[in-house]
Tab-separated table of C-alpha atoms in Angstrom:
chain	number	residue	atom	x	y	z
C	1	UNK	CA	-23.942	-9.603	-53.692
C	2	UNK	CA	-20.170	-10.903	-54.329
C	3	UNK	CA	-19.196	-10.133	-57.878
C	4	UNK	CA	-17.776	-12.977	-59.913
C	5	UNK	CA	-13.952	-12.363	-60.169
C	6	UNK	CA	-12.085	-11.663	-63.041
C	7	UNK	CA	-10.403	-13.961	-65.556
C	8	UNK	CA	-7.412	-13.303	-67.027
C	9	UNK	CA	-6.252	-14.693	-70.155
C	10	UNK	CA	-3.272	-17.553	-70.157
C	11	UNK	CA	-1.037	-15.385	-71.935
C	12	UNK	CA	0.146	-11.613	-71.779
C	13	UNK	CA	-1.409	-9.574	-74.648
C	14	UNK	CA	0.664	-8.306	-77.571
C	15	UNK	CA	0.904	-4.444	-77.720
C	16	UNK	CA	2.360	-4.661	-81.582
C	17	UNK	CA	-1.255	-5.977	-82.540
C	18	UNK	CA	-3.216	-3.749	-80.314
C	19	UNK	CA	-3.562	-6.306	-77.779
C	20	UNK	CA	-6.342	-8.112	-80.130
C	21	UNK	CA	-4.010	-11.005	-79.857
C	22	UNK	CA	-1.507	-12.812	-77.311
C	23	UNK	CA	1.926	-13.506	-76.867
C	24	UNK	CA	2.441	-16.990	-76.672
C	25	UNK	CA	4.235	-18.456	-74.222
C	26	UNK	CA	4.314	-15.028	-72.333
C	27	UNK	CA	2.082	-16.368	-69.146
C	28	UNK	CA	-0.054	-13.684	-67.244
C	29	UNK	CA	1.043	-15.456	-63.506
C	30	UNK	CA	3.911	-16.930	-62.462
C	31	UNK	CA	1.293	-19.767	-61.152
C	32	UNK	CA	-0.247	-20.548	-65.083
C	33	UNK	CA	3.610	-21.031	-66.076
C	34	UNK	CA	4.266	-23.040	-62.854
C	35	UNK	CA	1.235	-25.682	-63.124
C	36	UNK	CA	1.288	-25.417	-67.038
C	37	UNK	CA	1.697	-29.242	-67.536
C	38	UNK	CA	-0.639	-30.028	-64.593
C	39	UNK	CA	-4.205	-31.292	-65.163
C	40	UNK	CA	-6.647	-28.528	-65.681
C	41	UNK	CA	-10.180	-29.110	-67.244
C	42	UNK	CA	-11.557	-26.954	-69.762
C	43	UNK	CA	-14.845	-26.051	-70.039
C	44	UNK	CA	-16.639	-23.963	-72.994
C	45	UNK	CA	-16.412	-20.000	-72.884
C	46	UNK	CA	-20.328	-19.109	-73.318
C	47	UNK	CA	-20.339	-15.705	-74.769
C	48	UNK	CA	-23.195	-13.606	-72.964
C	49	UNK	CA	-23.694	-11.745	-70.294
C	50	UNK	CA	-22.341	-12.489	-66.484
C	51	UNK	CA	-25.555	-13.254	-63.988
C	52	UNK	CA	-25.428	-13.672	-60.399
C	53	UNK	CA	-28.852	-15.818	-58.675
C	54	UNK	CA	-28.314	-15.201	-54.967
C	55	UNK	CA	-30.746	-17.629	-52.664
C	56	UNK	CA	-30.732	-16.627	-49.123
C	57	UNK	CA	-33.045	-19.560	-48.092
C	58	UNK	CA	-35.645	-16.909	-48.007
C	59	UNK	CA	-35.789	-14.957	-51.593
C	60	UNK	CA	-33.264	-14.843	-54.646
C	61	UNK	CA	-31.778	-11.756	-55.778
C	62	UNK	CA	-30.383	-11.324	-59.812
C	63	UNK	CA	-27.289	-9.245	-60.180
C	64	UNK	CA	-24.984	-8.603	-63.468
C	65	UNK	CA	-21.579	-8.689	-63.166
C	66	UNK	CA	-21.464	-4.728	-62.461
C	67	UNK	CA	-24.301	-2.421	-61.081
C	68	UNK	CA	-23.573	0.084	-63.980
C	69	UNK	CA	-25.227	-2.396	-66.607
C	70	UNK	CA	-29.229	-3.692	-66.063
C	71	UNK	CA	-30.257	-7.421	-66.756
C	72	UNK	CA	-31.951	-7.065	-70.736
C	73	UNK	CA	-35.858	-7.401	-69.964
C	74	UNK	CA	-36.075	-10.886	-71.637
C	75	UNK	CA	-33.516	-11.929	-69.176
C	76	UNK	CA	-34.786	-10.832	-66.136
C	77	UNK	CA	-37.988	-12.552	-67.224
C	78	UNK	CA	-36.911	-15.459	-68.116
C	79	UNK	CA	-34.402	-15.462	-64.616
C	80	UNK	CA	-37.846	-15.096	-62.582
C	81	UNK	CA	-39.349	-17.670	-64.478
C	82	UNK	CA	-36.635	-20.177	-64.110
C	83	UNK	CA	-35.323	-19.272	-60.207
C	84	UNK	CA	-38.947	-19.094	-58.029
C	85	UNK	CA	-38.276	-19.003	-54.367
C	86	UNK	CA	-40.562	-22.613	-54.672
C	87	UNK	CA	-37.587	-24.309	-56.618
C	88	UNK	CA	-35.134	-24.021	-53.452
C	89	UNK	CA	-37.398	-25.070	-51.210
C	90	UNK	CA	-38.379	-29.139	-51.837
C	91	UNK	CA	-34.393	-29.790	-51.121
C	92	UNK	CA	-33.504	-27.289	-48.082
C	93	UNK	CA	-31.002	-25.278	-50.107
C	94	UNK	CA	-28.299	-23.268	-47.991
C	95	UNK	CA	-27.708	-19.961	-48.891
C	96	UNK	CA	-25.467	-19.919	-52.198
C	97	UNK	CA	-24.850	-17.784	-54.837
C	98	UNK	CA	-25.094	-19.554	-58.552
C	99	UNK	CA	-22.856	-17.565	-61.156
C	100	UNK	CA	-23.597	-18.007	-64.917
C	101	UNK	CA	-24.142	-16.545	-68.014
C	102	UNK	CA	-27.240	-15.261	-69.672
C	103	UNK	CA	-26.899	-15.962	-73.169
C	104	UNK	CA	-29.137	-16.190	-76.600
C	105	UNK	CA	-30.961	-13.994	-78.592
C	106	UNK	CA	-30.789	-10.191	-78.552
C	107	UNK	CA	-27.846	-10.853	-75.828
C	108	UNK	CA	-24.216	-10.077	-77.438
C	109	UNK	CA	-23.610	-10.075	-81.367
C	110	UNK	CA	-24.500	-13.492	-82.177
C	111	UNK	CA	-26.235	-14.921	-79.162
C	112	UNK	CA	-29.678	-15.638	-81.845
C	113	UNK	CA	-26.837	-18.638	-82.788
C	114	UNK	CA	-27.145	-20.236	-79.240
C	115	UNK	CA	-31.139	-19.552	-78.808
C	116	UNK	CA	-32.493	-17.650	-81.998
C	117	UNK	CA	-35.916	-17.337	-80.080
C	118	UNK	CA	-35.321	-16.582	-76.683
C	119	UNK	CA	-32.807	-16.223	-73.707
C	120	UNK	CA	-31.388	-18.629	-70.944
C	121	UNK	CA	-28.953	-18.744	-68.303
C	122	UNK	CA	-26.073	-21.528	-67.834
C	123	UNK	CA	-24.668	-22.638	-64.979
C	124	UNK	CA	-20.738	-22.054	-64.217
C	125	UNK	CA	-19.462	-21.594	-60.724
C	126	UNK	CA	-21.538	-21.884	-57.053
C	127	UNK	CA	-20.303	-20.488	-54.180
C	128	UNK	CA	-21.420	-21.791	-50.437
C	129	UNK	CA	-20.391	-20.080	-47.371
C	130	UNK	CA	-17.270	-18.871	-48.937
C	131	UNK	CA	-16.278	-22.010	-50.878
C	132	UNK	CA	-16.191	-22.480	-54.831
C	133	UNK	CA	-17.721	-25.806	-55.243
C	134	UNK	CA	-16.618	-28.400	-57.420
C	135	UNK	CA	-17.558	-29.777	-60.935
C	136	UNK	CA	-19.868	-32.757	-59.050
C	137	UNK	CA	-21.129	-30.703	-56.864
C	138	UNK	CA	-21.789	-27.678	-59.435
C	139	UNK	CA	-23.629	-30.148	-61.144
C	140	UNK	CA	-25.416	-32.057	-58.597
C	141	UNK	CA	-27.480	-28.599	-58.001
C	142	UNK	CA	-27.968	-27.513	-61.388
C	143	UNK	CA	-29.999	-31.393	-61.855
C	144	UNK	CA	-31.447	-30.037	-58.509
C	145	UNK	CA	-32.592	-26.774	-59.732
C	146	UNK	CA	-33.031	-28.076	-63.547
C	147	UNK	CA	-30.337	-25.834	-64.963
C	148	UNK	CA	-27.486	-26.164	-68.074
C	149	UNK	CA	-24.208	-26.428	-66.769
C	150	UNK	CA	-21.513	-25.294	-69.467
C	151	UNK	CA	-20.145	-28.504	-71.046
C	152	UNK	CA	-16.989	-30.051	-70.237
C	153	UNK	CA	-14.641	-30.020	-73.136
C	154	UNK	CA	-11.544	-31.355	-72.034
C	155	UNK	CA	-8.886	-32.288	-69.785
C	156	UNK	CA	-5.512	-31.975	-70.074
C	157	UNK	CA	-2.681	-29.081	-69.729
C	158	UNK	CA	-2.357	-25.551	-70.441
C	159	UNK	CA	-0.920	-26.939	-74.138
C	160	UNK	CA	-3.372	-29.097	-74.438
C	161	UNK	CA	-6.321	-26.621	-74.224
C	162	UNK	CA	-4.413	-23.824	-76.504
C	163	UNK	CA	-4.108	-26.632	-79.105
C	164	UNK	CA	-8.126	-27.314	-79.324
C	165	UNK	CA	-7.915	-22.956	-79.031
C	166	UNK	CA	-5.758	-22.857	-82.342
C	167	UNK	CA	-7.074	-25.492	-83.693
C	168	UNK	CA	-10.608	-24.851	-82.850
C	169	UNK	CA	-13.099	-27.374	-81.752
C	170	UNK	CA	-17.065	-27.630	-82.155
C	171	UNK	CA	-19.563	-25.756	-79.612
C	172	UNK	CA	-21.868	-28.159	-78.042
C	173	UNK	CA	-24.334	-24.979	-77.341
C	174	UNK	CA	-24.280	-22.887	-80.604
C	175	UNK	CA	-24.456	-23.787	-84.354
C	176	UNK	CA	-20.946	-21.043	-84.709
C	177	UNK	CA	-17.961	-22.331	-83.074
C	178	UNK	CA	-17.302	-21.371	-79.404
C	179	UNK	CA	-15.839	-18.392	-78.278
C	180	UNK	CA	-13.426	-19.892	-75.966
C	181	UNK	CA	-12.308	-22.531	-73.280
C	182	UNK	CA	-12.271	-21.771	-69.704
C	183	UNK	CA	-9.613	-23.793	-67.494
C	184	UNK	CA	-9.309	-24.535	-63.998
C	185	UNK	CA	-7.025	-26.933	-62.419
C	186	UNK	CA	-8.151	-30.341	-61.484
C	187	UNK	CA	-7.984	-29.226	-57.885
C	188	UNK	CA	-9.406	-26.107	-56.769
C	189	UNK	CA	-6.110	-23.988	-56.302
C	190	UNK	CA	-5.500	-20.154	-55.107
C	191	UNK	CA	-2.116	-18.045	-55.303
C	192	UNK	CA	-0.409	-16.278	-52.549
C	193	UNK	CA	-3.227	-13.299	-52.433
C	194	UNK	CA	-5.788	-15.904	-52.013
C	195	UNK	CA	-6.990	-15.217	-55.561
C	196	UNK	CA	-8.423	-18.174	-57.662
C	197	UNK	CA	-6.126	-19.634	-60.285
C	198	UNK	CA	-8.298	-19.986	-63.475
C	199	UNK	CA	-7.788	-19.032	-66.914
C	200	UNK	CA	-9.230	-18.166	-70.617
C	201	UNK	CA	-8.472	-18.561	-74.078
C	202	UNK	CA	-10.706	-16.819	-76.991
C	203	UNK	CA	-10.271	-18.206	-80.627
C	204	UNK	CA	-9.846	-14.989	-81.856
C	205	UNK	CA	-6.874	-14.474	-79.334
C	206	UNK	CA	-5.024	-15.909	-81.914
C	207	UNK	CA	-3.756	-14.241	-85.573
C	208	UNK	CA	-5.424	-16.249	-88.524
């Protein structure tokens, strides 16, 4: 099962503050400075743990992000509960791999502030055959398969999203403000080593 790629923060990391904070205006990629005043959309950083739901149009498979950690029990339940082979079936799904995060209580310090009873998983990213899809069609199969998708914050550019980041801005999943904002350009985008362009921001990635 693919892993789900890493994310790199907007900005390089400042080594005077034990890289607990960043350097602003320092970007990681020449291709976040480049498209900076572009249109990206931003989409709430869910803090939890990274789940993979692989459907091979015969059986679905849970992975974490890496095979050294194992799924928390009241995840992997709740996973089985929510992802039956029976829930693919009624609309022919093609084999796909749904990447999320499985989040609430007992999952990270602070998830009891999402779900203070229980545990969940929210829908991100689905990739088809090699192709990330986009935001409609992300969508269009989490109604299919009855799943959260993470909210859309915002739209706007680079600026624009570390000004809600500094400023902070309310969670629309937990009763604690968010962790962070994810972007993405409007348009799906890669760089020269066919990586995806897509960024972070955490609140806490800047001094207060």
């Amino acid at each position: 099962m693919a892993a789900y790629h890493k994310i790199q923060t907007v900005f390089l990391r400042d080594p005077a503050a034990h890289y607990a904070t960043v350097l602003e205006g320092q970007f990681v990629t020449p291709e976040f400075e480049y498209l900076k005043q572009n249109t990206w959309m931003f989409t709430e950083k869910v803090d939890g743990t990274n789940i993979q739901v692989q459907w091979n149009r015969e059986s679905v498979e849970f992975a974490e992000k890496t095979d050294r950690v194992d799924i928390p029990t009241c995840l992997r339940e709740k996973l089985q509960e929510m992802f039956a082979p029976e829930v693919f079936l009624p609309w022919e799904a093609p084999a796909l791999t749904l990447y999320g995060e499985g989040y609430g209580a007992r999952i990270q310090r602070g998830g009891g502030t999402y779900i203070p009873d229980g545990c969940s998983f929210i829908l991100f990213d689905v990739l088809v055959k090699g192709i990330w899809l986009e935001r409609q069609d992300v969508e269009d199969i989490a109604n299919k398969l009855h799943l959260q998708v993470v909210p859309l914050v915002g739209k706007g550019t680079l600026y624009k999203a570390i000004e809600m980041v500094k400023r902070g801005y309310p969670s629309q999943l937990r009763r604690t403000p968010p962790e962070g904002i994810v972007m993405r350009p409007e348009v799906e985008l890669r760089d020269r080593h066919g990586e995806r362009i897509i960024t972070k921001l955490k609140m806490k990635d800047f001094a207060r």
